[in-house]
PDB file of C-alpha atoms in Angstrom:
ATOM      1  CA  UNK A   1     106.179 130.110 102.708  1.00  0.00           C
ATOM      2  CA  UNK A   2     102.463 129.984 101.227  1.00  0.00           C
ATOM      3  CA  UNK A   3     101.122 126.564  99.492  1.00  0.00           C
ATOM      4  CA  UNK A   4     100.465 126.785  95.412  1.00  0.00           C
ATOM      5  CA  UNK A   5      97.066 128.202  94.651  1.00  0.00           C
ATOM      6  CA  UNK A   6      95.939 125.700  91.829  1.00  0.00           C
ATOM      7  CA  UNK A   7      94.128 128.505  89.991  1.00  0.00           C
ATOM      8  CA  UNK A   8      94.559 126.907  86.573  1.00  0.00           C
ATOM      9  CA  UNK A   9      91.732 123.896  85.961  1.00  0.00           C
ATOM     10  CA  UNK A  10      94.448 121.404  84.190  1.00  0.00           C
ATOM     11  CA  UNK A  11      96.592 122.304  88.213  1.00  0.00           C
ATOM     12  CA  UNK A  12      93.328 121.871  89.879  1.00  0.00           C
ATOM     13  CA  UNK A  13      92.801 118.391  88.586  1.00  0.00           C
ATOM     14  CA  UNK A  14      96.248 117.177  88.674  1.00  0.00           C
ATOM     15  CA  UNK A  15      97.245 113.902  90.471  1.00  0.00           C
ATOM     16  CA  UNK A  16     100.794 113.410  91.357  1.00  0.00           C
ATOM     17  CA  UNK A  17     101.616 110.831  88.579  1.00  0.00           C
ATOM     18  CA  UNK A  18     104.273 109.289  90.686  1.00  0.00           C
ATOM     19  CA  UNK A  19     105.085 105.309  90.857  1.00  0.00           C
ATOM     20  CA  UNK A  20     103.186 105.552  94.126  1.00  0.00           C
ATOM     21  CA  UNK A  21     100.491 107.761  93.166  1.00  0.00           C
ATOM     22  CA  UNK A  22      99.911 104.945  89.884  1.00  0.00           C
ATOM     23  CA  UNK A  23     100.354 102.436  92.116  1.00  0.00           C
ATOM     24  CA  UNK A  24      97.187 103.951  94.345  1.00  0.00           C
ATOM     25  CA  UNK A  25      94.933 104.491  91.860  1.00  0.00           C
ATOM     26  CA  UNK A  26      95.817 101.119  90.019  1.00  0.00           C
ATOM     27  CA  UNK A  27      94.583  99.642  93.807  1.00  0.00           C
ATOM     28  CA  UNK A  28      91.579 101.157  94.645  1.00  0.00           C
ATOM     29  CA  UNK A  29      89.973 101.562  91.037  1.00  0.00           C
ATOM     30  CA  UNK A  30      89.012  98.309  90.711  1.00  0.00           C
ATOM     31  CA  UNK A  31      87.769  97.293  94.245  1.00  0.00           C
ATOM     32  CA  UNK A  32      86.122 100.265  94.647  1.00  0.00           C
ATOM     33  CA  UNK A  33      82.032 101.929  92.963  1.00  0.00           C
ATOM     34  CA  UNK A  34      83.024 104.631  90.873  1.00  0.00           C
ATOM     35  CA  UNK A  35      81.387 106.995  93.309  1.00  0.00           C
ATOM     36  CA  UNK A  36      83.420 105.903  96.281  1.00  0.00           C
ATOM     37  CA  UNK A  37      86.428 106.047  93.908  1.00  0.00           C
ATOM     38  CA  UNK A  38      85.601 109.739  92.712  1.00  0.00           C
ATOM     39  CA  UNK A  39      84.920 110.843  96.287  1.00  0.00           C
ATOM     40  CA  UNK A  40      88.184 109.954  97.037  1.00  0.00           C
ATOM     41  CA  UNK A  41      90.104 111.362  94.835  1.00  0.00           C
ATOM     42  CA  UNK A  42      88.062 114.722  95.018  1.00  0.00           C
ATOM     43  CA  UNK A  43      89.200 114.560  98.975  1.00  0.00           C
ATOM     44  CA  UNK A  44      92.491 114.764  98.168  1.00  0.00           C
ATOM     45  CA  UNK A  45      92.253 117.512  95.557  1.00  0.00           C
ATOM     46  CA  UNK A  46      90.043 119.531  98.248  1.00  0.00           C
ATOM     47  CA  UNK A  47      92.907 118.798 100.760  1.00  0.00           C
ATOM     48  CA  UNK A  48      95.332 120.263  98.088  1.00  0.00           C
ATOM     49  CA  UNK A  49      93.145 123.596  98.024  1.00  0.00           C
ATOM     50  CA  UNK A  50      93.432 123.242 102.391  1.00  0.00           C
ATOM     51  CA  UNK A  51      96.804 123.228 102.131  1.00  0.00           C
ATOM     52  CA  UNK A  52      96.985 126.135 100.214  1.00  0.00           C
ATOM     53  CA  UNK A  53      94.854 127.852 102.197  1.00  0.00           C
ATOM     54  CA  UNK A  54      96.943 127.212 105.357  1.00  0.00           C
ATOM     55  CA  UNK A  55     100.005 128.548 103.326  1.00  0.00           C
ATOM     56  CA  UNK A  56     101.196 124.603 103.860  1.00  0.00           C
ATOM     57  CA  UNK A  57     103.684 124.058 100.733  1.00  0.00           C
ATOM     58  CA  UNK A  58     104.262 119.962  99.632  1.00  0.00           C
ATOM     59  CA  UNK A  59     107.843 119.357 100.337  1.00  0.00           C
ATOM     60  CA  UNK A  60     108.338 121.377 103.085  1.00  0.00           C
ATOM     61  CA  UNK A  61     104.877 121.156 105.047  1.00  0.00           C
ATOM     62  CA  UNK A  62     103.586 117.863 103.672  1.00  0.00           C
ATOM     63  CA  UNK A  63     104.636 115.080 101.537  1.00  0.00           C
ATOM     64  CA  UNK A  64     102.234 115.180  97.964  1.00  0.00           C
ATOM     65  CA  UNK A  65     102.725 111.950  97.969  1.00  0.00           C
ATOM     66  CA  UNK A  66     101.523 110.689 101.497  1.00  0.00           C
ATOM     67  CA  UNK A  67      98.572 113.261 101.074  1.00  0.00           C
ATOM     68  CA  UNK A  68      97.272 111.553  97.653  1.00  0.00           C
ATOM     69  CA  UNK A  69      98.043 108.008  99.330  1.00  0.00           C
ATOM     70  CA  UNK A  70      95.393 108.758 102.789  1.00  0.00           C
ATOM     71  CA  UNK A  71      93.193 110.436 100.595  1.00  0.00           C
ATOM     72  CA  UNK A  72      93.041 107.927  97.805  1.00  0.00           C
ATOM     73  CA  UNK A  73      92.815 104.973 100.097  1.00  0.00           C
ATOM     74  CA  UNK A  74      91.059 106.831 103.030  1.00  0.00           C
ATOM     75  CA  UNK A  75      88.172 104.338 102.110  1.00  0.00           C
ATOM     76  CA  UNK A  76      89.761 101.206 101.366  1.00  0.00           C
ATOM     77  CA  UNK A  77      88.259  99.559 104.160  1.00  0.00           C
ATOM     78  CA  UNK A  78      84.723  99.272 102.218  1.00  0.00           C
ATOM     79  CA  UNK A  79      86.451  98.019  99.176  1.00  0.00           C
ATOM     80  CA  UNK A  80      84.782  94.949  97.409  1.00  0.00           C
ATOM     81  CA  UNK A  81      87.867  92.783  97.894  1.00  0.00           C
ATOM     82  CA  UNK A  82      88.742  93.809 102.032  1.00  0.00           C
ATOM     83  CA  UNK A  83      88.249  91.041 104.851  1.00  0.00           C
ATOM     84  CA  UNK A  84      85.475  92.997 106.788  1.00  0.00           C
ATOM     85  CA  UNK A  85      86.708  92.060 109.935  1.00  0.00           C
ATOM     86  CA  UNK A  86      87.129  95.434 111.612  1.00  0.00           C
ATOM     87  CA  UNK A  87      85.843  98.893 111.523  1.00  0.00           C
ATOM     88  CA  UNK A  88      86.468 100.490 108.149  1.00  0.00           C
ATOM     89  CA  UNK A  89      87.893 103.070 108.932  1.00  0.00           C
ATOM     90  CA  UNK A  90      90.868 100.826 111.076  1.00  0.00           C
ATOM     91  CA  UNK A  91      90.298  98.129 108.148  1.00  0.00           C
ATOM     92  CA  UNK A  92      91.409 100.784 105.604  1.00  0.00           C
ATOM     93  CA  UNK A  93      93.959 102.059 107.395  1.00  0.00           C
ATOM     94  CA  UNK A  94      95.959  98.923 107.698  1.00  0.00           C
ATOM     95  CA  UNK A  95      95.506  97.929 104.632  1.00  0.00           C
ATOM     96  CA  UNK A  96      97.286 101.484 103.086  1.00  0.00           C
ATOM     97  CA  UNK A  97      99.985 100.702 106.262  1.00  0.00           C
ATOM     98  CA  UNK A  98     100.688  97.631 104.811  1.00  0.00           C
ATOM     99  CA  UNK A  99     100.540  98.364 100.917  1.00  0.00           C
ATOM    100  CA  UNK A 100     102.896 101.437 101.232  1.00  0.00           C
ATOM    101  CA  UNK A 101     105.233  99.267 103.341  1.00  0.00           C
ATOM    102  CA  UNK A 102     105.489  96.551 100.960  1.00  0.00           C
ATOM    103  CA  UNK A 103     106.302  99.272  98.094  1.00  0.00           C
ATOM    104  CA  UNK A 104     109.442 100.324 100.111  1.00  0.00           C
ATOM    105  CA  UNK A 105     107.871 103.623 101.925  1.00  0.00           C
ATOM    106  CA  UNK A 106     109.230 104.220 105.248  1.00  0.00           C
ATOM    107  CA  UNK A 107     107.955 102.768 108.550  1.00  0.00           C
ATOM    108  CA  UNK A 108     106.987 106.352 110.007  1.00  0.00           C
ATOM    109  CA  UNK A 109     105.598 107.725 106.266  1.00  0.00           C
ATOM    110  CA  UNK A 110     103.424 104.841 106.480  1.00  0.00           C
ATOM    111  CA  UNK A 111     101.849 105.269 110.312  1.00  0.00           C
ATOM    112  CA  UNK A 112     100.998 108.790 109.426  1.00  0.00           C
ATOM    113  CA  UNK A 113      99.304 107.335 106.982  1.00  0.00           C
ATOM    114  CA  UNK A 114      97.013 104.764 109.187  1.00  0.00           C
ATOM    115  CA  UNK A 115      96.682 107.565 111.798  1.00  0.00           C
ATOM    116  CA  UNK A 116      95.099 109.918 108.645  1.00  0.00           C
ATOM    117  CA  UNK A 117      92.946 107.339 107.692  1.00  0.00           C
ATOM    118  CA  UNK A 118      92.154 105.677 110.990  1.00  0.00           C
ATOM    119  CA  UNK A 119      90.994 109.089 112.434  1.00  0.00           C
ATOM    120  CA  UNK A 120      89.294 110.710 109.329  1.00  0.00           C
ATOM    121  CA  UNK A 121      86.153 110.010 110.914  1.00  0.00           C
ATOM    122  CA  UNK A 122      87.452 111.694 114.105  1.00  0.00           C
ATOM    123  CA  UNK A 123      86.990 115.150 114.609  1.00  0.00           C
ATOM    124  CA  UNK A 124      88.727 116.957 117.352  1.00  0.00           C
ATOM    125  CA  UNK A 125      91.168 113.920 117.521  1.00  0.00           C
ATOM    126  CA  UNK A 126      92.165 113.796 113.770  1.00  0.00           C
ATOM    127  CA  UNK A 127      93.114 117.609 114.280  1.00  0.00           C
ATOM    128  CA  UNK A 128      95.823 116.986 117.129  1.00  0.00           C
ATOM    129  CA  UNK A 129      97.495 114.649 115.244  1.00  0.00           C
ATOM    130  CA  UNK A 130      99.530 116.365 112.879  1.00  0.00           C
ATOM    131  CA  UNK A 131      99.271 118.170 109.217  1.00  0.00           C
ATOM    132  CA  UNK A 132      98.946 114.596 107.407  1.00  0.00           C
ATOM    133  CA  UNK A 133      95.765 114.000 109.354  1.00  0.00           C
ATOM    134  CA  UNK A 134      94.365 117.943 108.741  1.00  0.00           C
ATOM    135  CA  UNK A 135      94.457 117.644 105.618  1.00  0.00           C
ATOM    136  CA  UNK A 136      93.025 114.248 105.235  1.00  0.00           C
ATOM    137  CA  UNK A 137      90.016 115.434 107.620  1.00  0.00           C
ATOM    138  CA  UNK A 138      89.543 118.552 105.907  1.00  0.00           C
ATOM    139  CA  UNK A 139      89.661 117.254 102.487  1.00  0.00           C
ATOM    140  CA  UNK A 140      87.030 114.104 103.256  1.00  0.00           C
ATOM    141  CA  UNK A 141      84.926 116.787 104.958  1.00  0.00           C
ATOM    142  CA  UNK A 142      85.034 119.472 101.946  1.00  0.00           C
ATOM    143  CA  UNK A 143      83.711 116.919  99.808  1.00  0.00           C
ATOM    144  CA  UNK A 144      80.445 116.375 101.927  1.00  0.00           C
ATOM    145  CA  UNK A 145      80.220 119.954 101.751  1.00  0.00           C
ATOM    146  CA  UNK A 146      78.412 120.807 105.317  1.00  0.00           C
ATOM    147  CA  UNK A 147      79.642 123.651 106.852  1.00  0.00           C
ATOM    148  CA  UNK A 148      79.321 122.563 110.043  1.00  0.00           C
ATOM    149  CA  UNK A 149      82.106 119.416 109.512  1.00  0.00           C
ATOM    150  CA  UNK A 150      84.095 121.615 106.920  1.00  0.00           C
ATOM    151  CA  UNK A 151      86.092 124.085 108.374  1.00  0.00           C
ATOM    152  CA  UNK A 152      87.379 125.673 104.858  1.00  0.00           C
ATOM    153  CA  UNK A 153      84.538 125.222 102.395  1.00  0.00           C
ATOM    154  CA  UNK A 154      85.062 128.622 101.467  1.00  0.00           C
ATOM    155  CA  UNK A 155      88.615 127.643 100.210  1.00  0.00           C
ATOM    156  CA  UNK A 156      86.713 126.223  97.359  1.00  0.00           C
ATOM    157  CA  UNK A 157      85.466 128.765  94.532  1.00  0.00           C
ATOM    158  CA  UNK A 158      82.475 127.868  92.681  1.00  0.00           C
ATOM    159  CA  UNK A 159      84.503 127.605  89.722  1.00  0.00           C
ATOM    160  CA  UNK A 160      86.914 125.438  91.129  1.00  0.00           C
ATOM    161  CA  UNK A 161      84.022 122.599  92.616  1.00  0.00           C
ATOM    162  CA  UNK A 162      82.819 122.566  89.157  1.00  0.00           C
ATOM    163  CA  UNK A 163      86.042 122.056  87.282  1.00  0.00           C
ATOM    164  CA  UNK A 164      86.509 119.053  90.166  1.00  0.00           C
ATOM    165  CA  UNK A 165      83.014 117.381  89.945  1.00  0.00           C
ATOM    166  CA  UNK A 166      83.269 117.737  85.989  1.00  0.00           C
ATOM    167  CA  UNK A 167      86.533 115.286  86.341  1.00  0.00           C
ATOM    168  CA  UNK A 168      85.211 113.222  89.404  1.00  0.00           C
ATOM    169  CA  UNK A 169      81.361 113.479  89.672  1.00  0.00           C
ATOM    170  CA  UNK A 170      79.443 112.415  92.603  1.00  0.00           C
ATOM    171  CA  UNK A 171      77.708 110.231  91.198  1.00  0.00           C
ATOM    172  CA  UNK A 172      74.835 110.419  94.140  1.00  0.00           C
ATOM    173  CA  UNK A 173      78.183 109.629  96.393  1.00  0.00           C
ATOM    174  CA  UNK A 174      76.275 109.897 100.295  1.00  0.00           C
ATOM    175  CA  UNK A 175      74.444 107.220  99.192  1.00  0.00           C
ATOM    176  CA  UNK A 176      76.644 105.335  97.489  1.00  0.00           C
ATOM    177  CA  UNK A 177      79.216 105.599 100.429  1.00  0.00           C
ATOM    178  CA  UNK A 178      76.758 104.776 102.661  1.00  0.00           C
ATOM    179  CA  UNK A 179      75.597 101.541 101.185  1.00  0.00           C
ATOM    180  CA  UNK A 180      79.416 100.488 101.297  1.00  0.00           C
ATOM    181  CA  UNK A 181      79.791 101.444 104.707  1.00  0.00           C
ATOM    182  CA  UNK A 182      76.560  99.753 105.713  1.00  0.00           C
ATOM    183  CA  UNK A 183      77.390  96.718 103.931  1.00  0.00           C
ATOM    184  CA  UNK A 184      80.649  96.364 105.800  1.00  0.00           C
ATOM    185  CA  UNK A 185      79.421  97.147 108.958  1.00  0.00           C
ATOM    186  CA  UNK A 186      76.545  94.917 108.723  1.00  0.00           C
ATOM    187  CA  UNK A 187      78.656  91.910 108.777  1.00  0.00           C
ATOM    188  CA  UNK A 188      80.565  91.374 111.791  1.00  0.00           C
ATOM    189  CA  UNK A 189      78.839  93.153 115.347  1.00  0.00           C
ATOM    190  CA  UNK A 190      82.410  94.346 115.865  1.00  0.00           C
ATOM    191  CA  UNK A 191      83.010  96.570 112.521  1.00  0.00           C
ATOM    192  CA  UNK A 192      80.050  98.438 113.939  1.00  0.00           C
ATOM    193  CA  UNK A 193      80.587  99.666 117.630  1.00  0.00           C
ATOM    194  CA  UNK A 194      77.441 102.252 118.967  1.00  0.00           C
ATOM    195  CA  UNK A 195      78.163 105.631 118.673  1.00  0.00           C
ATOM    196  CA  UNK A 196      81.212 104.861 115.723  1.00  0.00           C
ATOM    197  CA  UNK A 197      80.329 106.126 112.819  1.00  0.00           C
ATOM    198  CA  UNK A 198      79.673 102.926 111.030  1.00  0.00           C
ATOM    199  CA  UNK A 199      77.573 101.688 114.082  1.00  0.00           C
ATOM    200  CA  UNK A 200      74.947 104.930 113.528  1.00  0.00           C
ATOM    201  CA  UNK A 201      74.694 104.848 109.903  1.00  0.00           C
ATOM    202  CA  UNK A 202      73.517 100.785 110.070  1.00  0.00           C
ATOM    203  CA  UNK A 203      71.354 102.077 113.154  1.00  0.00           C
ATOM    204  CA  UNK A 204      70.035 104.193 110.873  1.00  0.00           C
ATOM    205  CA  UNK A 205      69.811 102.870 107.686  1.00  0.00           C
ATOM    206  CA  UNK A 206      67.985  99.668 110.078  1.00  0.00           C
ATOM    207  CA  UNK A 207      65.612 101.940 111.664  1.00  0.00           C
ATOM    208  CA  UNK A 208      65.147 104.800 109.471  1.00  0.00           C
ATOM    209  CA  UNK A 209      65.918 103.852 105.873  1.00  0.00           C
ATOM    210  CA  UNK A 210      68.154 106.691 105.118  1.00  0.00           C
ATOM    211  CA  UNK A 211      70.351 108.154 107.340  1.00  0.00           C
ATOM    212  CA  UNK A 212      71.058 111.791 109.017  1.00  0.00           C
ATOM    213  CA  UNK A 213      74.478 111.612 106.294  1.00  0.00           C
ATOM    214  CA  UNK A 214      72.561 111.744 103.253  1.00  0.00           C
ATOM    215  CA  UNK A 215      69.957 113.626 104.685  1.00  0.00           C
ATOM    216  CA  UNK A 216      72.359 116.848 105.651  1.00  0.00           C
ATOM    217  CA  UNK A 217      74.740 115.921 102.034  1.00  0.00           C
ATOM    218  CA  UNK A 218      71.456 116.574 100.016  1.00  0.00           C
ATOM    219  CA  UNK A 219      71.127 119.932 101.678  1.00  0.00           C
ATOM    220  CA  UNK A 220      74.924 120.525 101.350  1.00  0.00           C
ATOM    221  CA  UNK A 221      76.518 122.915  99.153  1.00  0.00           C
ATOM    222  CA  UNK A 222      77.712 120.128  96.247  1.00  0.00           C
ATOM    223  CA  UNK A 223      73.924 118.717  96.850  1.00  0.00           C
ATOM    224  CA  UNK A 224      74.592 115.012  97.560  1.00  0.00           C
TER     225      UNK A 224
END
């Protein structure tokens, strides 16, 4: 069984357009900068073209739904509205946990969908855990576009990243991202452990000004 190729822009660009998917988007738009917003979103259309990739077919490898729901909310642990009380990554994670929940999803649907976003910032980990959180890796890292994190950037044509930035543009997004992760991380010594994520870019941004992540997305292949 091989995954759908999404060769057709209007496919490419598609969200699921379920209760759920609504429901998502309806959540995160307003909580979150446009560029954060659009970078999710883009994830989970890059994870679509993974999945395709890996011959992974929605229904029978994945659930569309779960994928659009870790990928959507994969940051809402920067959102304007959060507690900041925890890393963002675990932040966001429980906070999709306990939305989905509430909306009647399955126990089990909805811990795939903390691990996905708990370990998207996990390589090597995020991997082991299952198709949920490969995709969800994959897709975050497509959209920085460094070959070194992404694994399939050459699932992406040319003519496919510009039909997806022409729907969601980036919007200068490393920076953007950054700033929210910084923020969040800057205000409890506990949402930023050394060596986390979160804990180098606010050792950075402190120290450096700009950080290694929007150093290497400016030399990426989508160019920020």
């Amino acid at each position: 069984m091989t995954g759908p190729t999404y060769e057709a822009t209007a496919d490419l660009i598609t969200l699921p357009g379920t209760p759920l998917a609504d429901a998502v988007v309806n959540l995160i738009r307003p909580v979150e900068t446009p560029s954060v917003f659009n970078h999710s979103i883009r994830s989970y259309l890059f994870a679509r073209l993974v999945a395709g990739r890996l011959g992974l077919a929605t229904g029978h490898d994945y659930q569309d739904d779960l994928l659009f729901a870790a990928c959507a909310m994969h940051d809402l642990g920067v959102a304007s509205d959060g507690p900041h009380n925890q890393r963002f990554e675990v932040e966001g994670a429980d906070r999709a946990a306990s939305f989905l929940t509430d909306r009647g999803v399955p126990a089990a649907d909805a811990d795939q969908v903390w691990q996905a976003i708990a370990l998207h910032t996990s390589p090597g980990i995020a991997e082991r855990r299952g198709t949920l959180c490969v995709l969800v890796r994959e897709g975050v890292a497509l959209d920085f576009g460094n070959p070194r994190d992404a694994n399939h950037l050459d699932a992406v044509t040319d003519e496919q990243a510009d039909a997806l930035h022409a729907a969601y543009p980036r919007l200068d997004m490393s920076r953007s991202l950054t700033d929210a992760i910084v923020e969040q991380a800057a205000k409890d010594p506990k949402n930023a452990p050394r060596h986390t994520v979160p804990g180098e870019l606010l050792r950075e941004r402190e120290n450096f000004g700009r950080t290694r992540l929007e150093h290497t997305c400016h030399s990426s292949r989508w160019g920020n």
